[in-house]
Amino acid sequence: MASHRLIQYVGKHFGLAASERLYDCLNVYYFVEGHALNDRPRLAKVASEELKKIGNEIGEEEILLFLNSDEGREEIEKVLQTHTQLGIHSIPKFIIEGQTLIDGAAHWKHHVQIYREIESRGSVNGGPIFGEMLGVDAEIIERGSHEEPDEMYA
């Protein structure tokens, strides 16, 4: 829960590109290096170092203070409950237009069909469903998380 809350916190305060970068870092931290995601002091150190690399100055102490609080817990629990209601029990999953659920292992033709339908309509019906639950401002969501590759790792 601590790492989920931390990703949410970073997204709210530094934007989705920063939270995606931290998410990638934490995947290596956990899956490759074998560190525990509930080791809050170590998690705070890693997060602070990673965020500094992309120009977001936040100290370990501030992150640890956040991690030792309950801030963001209610939002994460609400998202987990929504996952259960939607039948999401594994990742990756794609929720398109806030209503169509596609398994990440689905044949590519299913993805293409859905996006071609949206393209032929000329508009997207619906939008993100988790941003509001997580308390992420619409402006941050609108900016998105995708940047040009040379900008992401400068």
mmCIF file with all atom_site columns, C-alpha atoms in Angstrom:
data_model
loop_
_atom_site.group_PDB
_atom_site.id
_atom_site.type_symbol
_atom_site.label_atom_id
_atom_site.label_alt_id
_atom_site.label_comp_id
_atom_site.label_asym_id
_atom_site.label_entity_id
_atom_site.label_seq_id
_atom_site.pdbx_PDB_ins_code
_atom_site.Cartn_x
_atom_site.Cartn_y
_atom_site.Cartn_z
_atom_site.occupancy
_atom_site.B_iso_or_equiv
_atom_site.pdbx_formal_charge
_atom_site.auth_seq_id
_atom_site.auth_comp_id
_atom_site.auth_asym_id
_atom_site.auth_atom_id
_atom_site.pdbx_PDB_model_num
ATOM 1   C CA . MET A 1 1   ? 0.000   0.000   0.000   1.00 0.00 ? 1   MET A CA 1
ATOM 2   C CA . ALA A 1 2   ? 2.892   2.389   0.772   1.00 0.00 ? 2   ALA A CA 1
ATOM 3   C CA . SER A 1 3   ? 4.277   2.299   -2.766  1.00 0.00 ? 3   SER A CA 1
ATOM 4   C CA . HIS A 1 4   ? 0.809   2.766   -4.289  1.00 0.00 ? 4   HIS A CA 1
ATOM 5   C CA . ARG A 1 5   ? 0.208   5.789   -2.096  1.00 0.00 ? 5   ARG A CA 1
ATOM 6   C CA . LEU A 1 6   ? 3.628   7.181   -2.972  1.00 0.00 ? 6   LEU A CA 1
ATOM 7   C CA . ILE A 1 7   ? 2.986   6.904   -6.719  1.00 0.00 ? 7   ILE A CA 1
ATOM 8   C CA . GLN A 1 8   ? -0.346  8.686   -6.198  1.00 0.00 ? 8   GLN A CA 1
ATOM 9   C CA . TYR A 1 9   ? 1.328   11.424  -4.130  1.00 0.00 ? 9   TYR A CA 1
ATOM 10  C CA . VAL A 1 10  ? 4.012   12.012  -6.756  1.00 0.00 ? 10  VAL A CA 1
ATOM 11  C CA . GLY A 1 11  ? 1.405   12.147  -9.530  1.00 0.00 ? 11  GLY A CA 1
ATOM 12  C CA . LYS A 1 12  ? -0.612  14.751  -7.634  1.00 0.00 ? 12  LYS A CA 1
ATOM 13  C CA . HIS A 1 13  ? 2.368   16.947  -6.787  1.00 0.00 ? 13  HIS A CA 1
ATOM 14  C CA . PHE A 1 14  ? 4.799   16.503  -9.686  1.00 0.00 ? 14  PHE A CA 1
ATOM 15  C CA . GLY A 1 15  ? 2.670   15.191  -12.549 1.00 0.00 ? 15  GLY A CA 1
ATOM 16  C CA . LEU A 1 16  ? 2.103   11.877  -14.253 1.00 0.00 ? 16  LEU A CA 1
ATOM 17  C CA . ALA A 1 17  ? 5.467   11.805  -16.055 1.00 0.00 ? 17  ALA A CA 1
ATOM 18  C CA . ALA A 1 18  ? 7.207   11.905  -12.652 1.00 0.00 ? 18  ALA A CA 1
ATOM 19  C CA . SER A 1 19  ? 4.927   9.229   -11.191 1.00 0.00 ? 19  SER A CA 1
ATOM 20  C CA . GLU A 1 20  ? 5.487   6.983   -14.232 1.00 0.00 ? 20  GLU A CA 1
ATOM 21  C CA . ARG A 1 21  ? 9.243   7.432   -13.882 1.00 0.00 ? 21  ARG A CA 1
ATOM 22  C CA . LEU A 1 22  ? 9.071   6.535   -10.188 1.00 0.00 ? 22  LEU A CA 1
ATOM 23  C CA . TYR A 1 23  ? 6.825   3.565   -10.973 1.00 0.00 ? 23  TYR A CA 1
ATOM 24  C CA . ASP A 1 24  ? 9.425   2.245   -13.429 1.00 0.00 ? 24  ASP A CA 1
ATOM 25  C CA . CYS A 1 25  ? 12.160  2.746   -10.843 1.00 0.00 ? 25  CYS A CA 1
ATOM 26  C CA . LEU A 1 26  ? 10.163  0.909   -8.170  1.00 0.00 ? 26  LEU A CA 1
ATOM 27  C CA . ASN A 1 27  ? 9.541   -2.011  -10.519 1.00 0.00 ? 27  ASN A CA 1
ATOM 28  C CA . VAL A 1 28  ? 13.313  -2.457  -10.846 1.00 0.00 ? 28  VAL A CA 1
ATOM 29  C CA . TYR A 1 29  ? 13.728  -1.885  -7.102  1.00 0.00 ? 29  TYR A CA 1
ATOM 30  C CA . TYR A 1 30  ? 11.241  -4.665  -6.308  1.00 0.00 ? 30  TYR A CA 1
ATOM 31  C CA . PHE A 1 31  ? 11.314  -7.161  -9.172  1.00 0.00 ? 31  PHE A CA 1
ATOM 32  C CA . VAL A 1 32  ? 14.984  -6.962  -10.171 1.00 0.00 ? 32  VAL A CA 1
ATOM 33  C CA . GLU A 1 33  ? 16.803  -5.908  -7.009  1.00 0.00 ? 33  GLU A CA 1
ATOM 34  C CA . GLY A 1 34  ? 14.462  -7.766  -4.651  1.00 0.00 ? 34  GLY A CA 1
ATOM 35  C CA . HIS A 1 35  ? 13.820  -4.979  -2.128  1.00 0.00 ? 35  HIS A CA 1
ATOM 36  C CA . ALA A 1 36  ? 10.633  -4.792  -0.077  1.00 0.00 ? 36  ALA A CA 1
ATOM 37  C CA . LEU A 1 37  ? 8.118   -2.100  -1.010  1.00 0.00 ? 37  LEU A CA 1
ATOM 38  C CA . ASN A 1 38  ? 7.049   -1.767  2.628   1.00 0.00 ? 38  ASN A CA 1
ATOM 39  C CA . ASP A 1 39  ? 10.528  -0.736  3.833   1.00 0.00 ? 39  ASP A CA 1
ATOM 40  C CA . ARG A 1 40  ? 9.480   2.884   4.199   1.00 0.00 ? 40  ARG A CA 1
ATOM 41  C CA . PRO A 1 41  ? 12.889  4.479   4.960   1.00 0.00 ? 41  PRO A CA 1
ATOM 42  C CA . ARG A 1 42  ? 14.499  2.744   1.976   1.00 0.00 ? 42  ARG A CA 1
ATOM 43  C CA . LEU A 1 43  ? 11.489  3.541   -0.222  1.00 0.00 ? 43  LEU A CA 1
ATOM 44  C CA . ALA A 1 44  ? 11.750  7.221   0.770   1.00 0.00 ? 44  ALA A CA 1
ATOM 45  C CA . LYS A 1 45  ? 15.468  7.267   -0.072  1.00 0.00 ? 45  LYS A CA 1
ATOM 46  C CA . VAL A 1 46  ? 14.992  5.652   -3.487  1.00 0.00 ? 46  VAL A CA 1
ATOM 47  C CA . ALA A 1 47  ? 12.033  7.908   -4.336  1.00 0.00 ? 47  ALA A CA 1
ATOM 48  C CA . SER A 1 48  ? 13.868  11.067  -3.292  1.00 0.00 ? 48  SER A CA 1
ATOM 49  C CA . GLU A 1 49  ? 16.911  10.125  -5.374  1.00 0.00 ? 49  GLU A CA 1
ATOM 50  C CA . GLU A 1 50  ? 14.838  9.249   -8.440  1.00 0.00 ? 50  GLU A CA 1
ATOM 51  C CA . LEU A 1 51  ? 12.751  12.413  -8.273  1.00 0.00 ? 51  LEU A CA 1
ATOM 52  C CA . LYS A 1 52  ? 15.859  14.581  -7.928  1.00 0.00 ? 52  LYS A CA 1
ATOM 53  C CA . LYS A 1 53  ? 17.153  13.105  -11.201 1.00 0.00 ? 53  LYS A CA 1
ATOM 54  C CA . ILE A 1 54  ? 14.227  14.726  -13.007 1.00 0.00 ? 54  ILE A CA 1
ATOM 55  C CA . GLY A 1 55  ? 14.317  18.038  -11.177 1.00 0.00 ? 55  GLY A CA 1
ATOM 56  C CA . ASN A 1 56  ? 11.780  17.411  -8.422  1.00 0.00 ? 56  ASN A CA 1
ATOM 57  C CA . GLU A 1 57  ? 13.457  18.261  -5.135  1.00 0.00 ? 57  GLU A CA 1
ATOM 58  C CA . ILE A 1 58  ? 11.783  16.447  -2.257  1.00 0.00 ? 58  ILE A CA 1
ATOM 59  C CA . GLY A 1 59  ? 13.702  15.161  0.728   1.00 0.00 ? 59  GLY A CA 1
ATOM 60  C CA . GLU A 1 60  ? 13.645  11.682  2.175   1.00 0.00 ? 60  GLU A CA 1
ATOM 61  C CA . GLU A 1 61  ? 12.262  13.090  5.421   1.00 0.00 ? 61  GLU A CA 1
ATOM 62  C CA . GLU A 1 62  ? 9.251   14.641  3.678   1.00 0.00 ? 62  GLU A CA 1
ATOM 63  C CA . ILE A 1 63  ? 8.537   11.412  1.804   1.00 0.00 ? 63  ILE A CA 1
ATOM 64  C CA . LEU A 1 64  ? 8.918   9.341   4.967   1.00 0.00 ? 64  LEU A CA 1
ATOM 65  C CA . LEU A 1 65  ? 6.548   11.679  6.815   1.00 0.00 ? 65  LEU A CA 1
ATOM 66  C CA . PHE A 1 66  ? 3.999   11.095  4.047   1.00 0.00 ? 66  PHE A CA 1
ATOM 67  C CA . LEU A 1 67  ? 4.559   7.318   4.051   1.00 0.00 ? 67  LEU A CA 1
ATOM 68  C CA . ASN A 1 68  ? 4.060   7.160   7.822   1.00 0.00 ? 68  ASN A CA 1
ATOM 69  C CA . SER A 1 69  ? 0.720   8.975   7.517   1.00 0.00 ? 69  SER A CA 1
ATOM 70  C CA . ASP A 1 70  ? -2.590  7.667   6.193   1.00 0.00 ? 70  ASP A CA 1
ATOM 71  C CA . GLU A 1 71  ? -2.762  10.263  3.424   1.00 0.00 ? 71  GLU A CA 1
ATOM 72  C CA . GLY A 1 72  ? -4.000  8.686   0.189   1.00 0.00 ? 72  GLY A CA 1
ATOM 73  C CA . ARG A 1 73  ? -5.013  5.375   1.792   1.00 0.00 ? 73  ARG A CA 1
ATOM 74  C CA . GLU A 1 74  ? -8.750  5.937   1.350   1.00 0.00 ? 74  GLU A CA 1
ATOM 75  C CA . GLU A 1 75  ? -8.311  6.789   -2.343  1.00 0.00 ? 75  GLU A CA 1
ATOM 76  C CA . ILE A 1 76  ? -6.186  3.698   -3.025  1.00 0.00 ? 76  ILE A CA 1
ATOM 77  C CA . GLU A 1 77  ? -8.702  1.479   -1.216  1.00 0.00 ? 77  GLU A CA 1
ATOM 78  C CA . LYS A 1 78  ? -11.506 2.957   -3.342  1.00 0.00 ? 78  LYS A CA 1
ATOM 79  C CA . VAL A 1 79  ? -9.568  2.192   -6.534  1.00 0.00 ? 79  VAL A CA 1
ATOM 80  C CA . LEU A 1 80  ? -8.907  -1.383  -5.367  1.00 0.00 ? 80  LEU A CA 1
ATOM 81  C CA . GLN A 1 81  ? -12.613 -1.791  -4.658  1.00 0.00 ? 81  GLN A CA 1
ATOM 82  C CA . THR A 1 82  ? -13.412 -0.499  -8.154  1.00 0.00 ? 82  THR A CA 1
ATOM 83  C CA . HIS A 1 83  ? -10.926 -2.982  -9.630  1.00 0.00 ? 83  HIS A CA 1
ATOM 84  C CA . THR A 1 84  ? -12.835 -5.786  -7.930  1.00 0.00 ? 84  THR A CA 1
ATOM 85  C CA . GLN A 1 85  ? -16.174 -4.430  -9.184  1.00 0.00 ? 85  GLN A CA 1
ATOM 86  C CA . LEU A 1 86  ? -14.809 -4.285  -12.738 1.00 0.00 ? 86  LEU A CA 1
ATOM 87  C CA . GLY A 1 87  ? -13.425 -7.815  -12.496 1.00 0.00 ? 87  GLY A CA 1
ATOM 88  C CA . ILE A 1 88  ? -9.790  -6.697  -12.635 1.00 0.00 ? 88  ILE A CA 1
ATOM 89  C CA . HIS A 1 89  ? -7.662  -9.250  -10.825 1.00 0.00 ? 89  HIS A CA 1
ATOM 90  C CA . SER A 1 90  ? -4.409  -8.939  -12.752 1.00 0.00 ? 90  SER A CA 1
ATOM 91  C CA . ILE A 1 91  ? -2.516  -6.504  -14.935 1.00 0.00 ? 91  ILE A CA 1
ATOM 92  C CA . PRO A 1 92  ? -2.118  -5.264  -17.538 1.00 0.00 ? 92  PRO A CA 1
ATOM 93  C CA . LYS A 1 93  ? -5.679  -4.245  -18.290 1.00 0.00 ? 93  LYS A CA 1
ATOM 94  C CA . PHE A 1 94  ? -6.821  -1.375  -20.465 1.00 0.00 ? 94  PHE A CA 1
ATOM 95  C CA . ILE A 1 95  ? -9.952  0.632   -19.710 1.00 0.00 ? 95  ILE A CA 1
ATOM 96  C CA . ILE A 1 96  ? -10.883 2.530   -22.830 1.00 0.00 ? 96  ILE A CA 1
ATOM 97  C CA . GLU A 1 97  ? -13.284 5.459   -22.704 1.00 0.00 ? 97  GLU A CA 1
ATOM 98  C CA . GLY A 1 98  ? -13.862 4.673   -19.045 1.00 0.00 ? 98  GLY A CA 1
ATOM 99  C CA . GLN A 1 99  ? -16.008 1.655   -19.868 1.00 0.00 ? 99  GLN A CA 1
ATOM 100 C CA . THR A 1 100 ? -14.438 -0.907  -22.215 1.00 0.00 ? 100 THR A CA 1
ATOM 101 C CA . LEU A 1 101 ? -12.130 -3.370  -20.457 1.00 0.00 ? 101 LEU A CA 1
ATOM 102 C CA . ILE A 1 102 ? -9.513  -5.238  -22.475 1.00 0.00 ? 102 ILE A CA 1
ATOM 103 C CA . ASP A 1 103 ? -7.008  -7.717  -21.135 1.00 0.00 ? 103 ASP A CA 1
ATOM 104 C CA . GLY A 1 104 ? -3.391  -6.861  -21.845 1.00 0.00 ? 104 GLY A CA 1
ATOM 105 C CA . ALA A 1 105 ? -2.950  -10.290 -23.395 1.00 0.00 ? 105 ALA A CA 1
ATOM 106 C CA . ALA A 1 106 ? -5.853  -9.805  -25.800 1.00 0.00 ? 106 ALA A CA 1
ATOM 107 C CA . HIS A 1 107 ? -5.070  -10.213 -29.470 1.00 0.00 ? 107 HIS A CA 1
ATOM 108 C CA . TRP A 1 108 ? -3.900  -6.961  -31.030 1.00 0.00 ? 108 TRP A CA 1
ATOM 109 C CA . LYS A 1 109 ? -6.890  -7.019  -33.398 1.00 0.00 ? 109 LYS A CA 1
ATOM 110 C CA . HIS A 1 110 ? -9.240  -6.328  -30.459 1.00 0.00 ? 110 HIS A CA 1
ATOM 111 C CA . HIS A 1 111 ? -7.299  -3.189  -29.583 1.00 0.00 ? 111 HIS A CA 1
ATOM 112 C CA . VAL A 1 112 ? -7.198  -2.016  -33.186 1.00 0.00 ? 112 VAL A CA 1
ATOM 113 C CA . GLN A 1 113 ? -10.948 -2.583  -33.610 1.00 0.00 ? 113 GLN A CA 1
ATOM 114 C CA . ILE A 1 114 ? -11.806 -0.442  -30.589 1.00 0.00 ? 114 ILE A CA 1
ATOM 115 C CA . TYR A 1 115 ? -9.456  2.372   -31.586 1.00 0.00 ? 115 TYR A CA 1
ATOM 116 C CA . ARG A 1 116 ? -10.710 2.321   -35.177 1.00 0.00 ? 116 ARG A CA 1
ATOM 117 C CA . GLU A 1 117 ? -14.280 2.711   -33.880 1.00 0.00 ? 117 GLU A CA 1
ATOM 118 C CA . ILE A 1 118 ? -13.204 5.739   -31.835 1.00 0.00 ? 118 ILE A CA 1
ATOM 119 C CA . GLU A 1 119 ? -11.316 7.108   -34.823 1.00 0.00 ? 119 GLU A CA 1
ATOM 120 C CA . SER A 1 120 ? -14.337 6.720   -37.111 1.00 0.00 ? 120 SER A CA 1
ATOM 121 C CA . ARG A 1 121 ? -16.539 8.576   -34.592 1.00 0.00 ? 121 ARG A CA 1
ATOM 122 C CA . GLY A 1 122 ? -13.998 11.359  -34.402 1.00 0.00 ? 122 GLY A CA 1
ATOM 123 C CA . SER A 1 123 ? -14.333 11.694  -30.641 1.00 0.00 ? 123 SER A CA 1
ATOM 124 C CA . VAL A 1 124 ? -13.775 9.839   -27.393 1.00 0.00 ? 124 VAL A CA 1
ATOM 125 C CA . ASN A 1 125 ? -16.864 8.998   -25.345 1.00 0.00 ? 125 ASN A CA 1
ATOM 126 C CA . GLY A 1 126 ? -15.897 8.999   -21.699 1.00 0.00 ? 126 GLY A CA 1
ATOM 127 C CA . GLY A 1 127 ? -12.545 9.425   -20.081 1.00 0.00 ? 127 GLY A CA 1
ATOM 128 C CA . PRO A 1 128 ? -10.286 8.356   -17.285 1.00 0.00 ? 128 PRO A CA 1
ATOM 129 C CA . ILE A 1 129 ? -12.058 6.801   -14.313 1.00 0.00 ? 129 ILE A CA 1
ATOM 130 C CA . PHE A 1 130 ? -9.346  6.671   -11.670 1.00 0.00 ? 130 PHE A CA 1
ATOM 131 C CA . GLY A 1 131 ? -8.014  10.235  -11.708 1.00 0.00 ? 131 GLY A CA 1
ATOM 132 C CA . GLU A 1 132 ? -10.937 11.676  -9.809  1.00 0.00 ? 132 GLU A CA 1
ATOM 133 C CA . MET A 1 133 ? -10.943 8.779   -7.332  1.00 0.00 ? 133 MET A CA 1
ATOM 134 C CA . LEU A 1 134 ? -7.255  9.364   -6.651  1.00 0.00 ? 134 LEU A CA 1
ATOM 135 C CA . GLY A 1 135 ? -7.691  13.114  -6.312  1.00 0.00 ? 135 GLY A CA 1
ATOM 136 C CA . VAL A 1 136 ? -5.500  13.950  -9.299  1.00 0.00 ? 136 VAL A CA 1
ATOM 137 C CA . ASP A 1 137 ? -6.385  17.317  -10.829 1.00 0.00 ? 137 ASP A CA 1
ATOM 138 C CA . ALA A 1 138 ? -7.913  17.265  -14.313 1.00 0.00 ? 138 ALA A CA 1
ATOM 139 C CA . GLU A 1 139 ? -5.110  19.570  -15.506 1.00 0.00 ? 139 GLU A CA 1
ATOM 140 C CA . ILE A 1 140 ? -2.475  17.004  -14.516 1.00 0.00 ? 140 ILE A CA 1
ATOM 141 C CA . ILE A 1 141 ? -4.391  14.252  -16.294 1.00 0.00 ? 141 ILE A CA 1
ATOM 142 C CA . GLU A 1 142 ? -4.771  16.433  -19.381 1.00 0.00 ? 142 GLU A CA 1
ATOM 143 C CA . ARG A 1 143 ? -0.992  16.957  -19.513 1.00 0.00 ? 143 ARG A CA 1
ATOM 144 C CA . GLY A 1 144 ? -0.591  13.178  -19.466 1.00 0.00 ? 144 GLY A CA 1
ATOM 145 C CA . SER A 1 145 ? 2.526   11.180  -18.809 1.00 0.00 ? 145 SER A CA 1
ATOM 146 C CA . HIS A 1 146 ? 3.996   10.774  -22.248 1.00 0.00 ? 146 HIS A CA 1
ATOM 147 C CA . GLU A 1 147 ? 6.868   12.900  -23.367 1.00 0.00 ? 147 GLU A CA 1
ATOM 148 C CA . GLU A 1 148 ? 9.350   12.673  -26.148 1.00 0.00 ? 148 GLU A CA 1
ATOM 149 C CA . PRO A 1 149 ? 11.969  10.025  -25.262 1.00 0.00 ? 149 PRO A CA 1
ATOM 150 C CA . ASP A 1 150 ? 14.839  12.523  -25.199 1.00 0.00 ? 150 ASP A CA 1
ATOM 151 C CA . GLU A 1 151 ? 12.892  14.710  -22.740 1.00 0.00 ? 151 GLU A CA 1
ATOM 152 C CA . MET A 1 152 ? 12.055  11.850  -20.371 1.00 0.00 ? 152 MET A CA 1
ATOM 153 C CA . TYR A 1 153 ? 15.591  10.831  -19.550 1.00 0.00 ? 153 TYR A CA 1
ATOM 154 C CA . ALA A 1 154 ? 17.496  14.090  -19.934 1.00 0.00 ? 154 ALA A CA 1
#
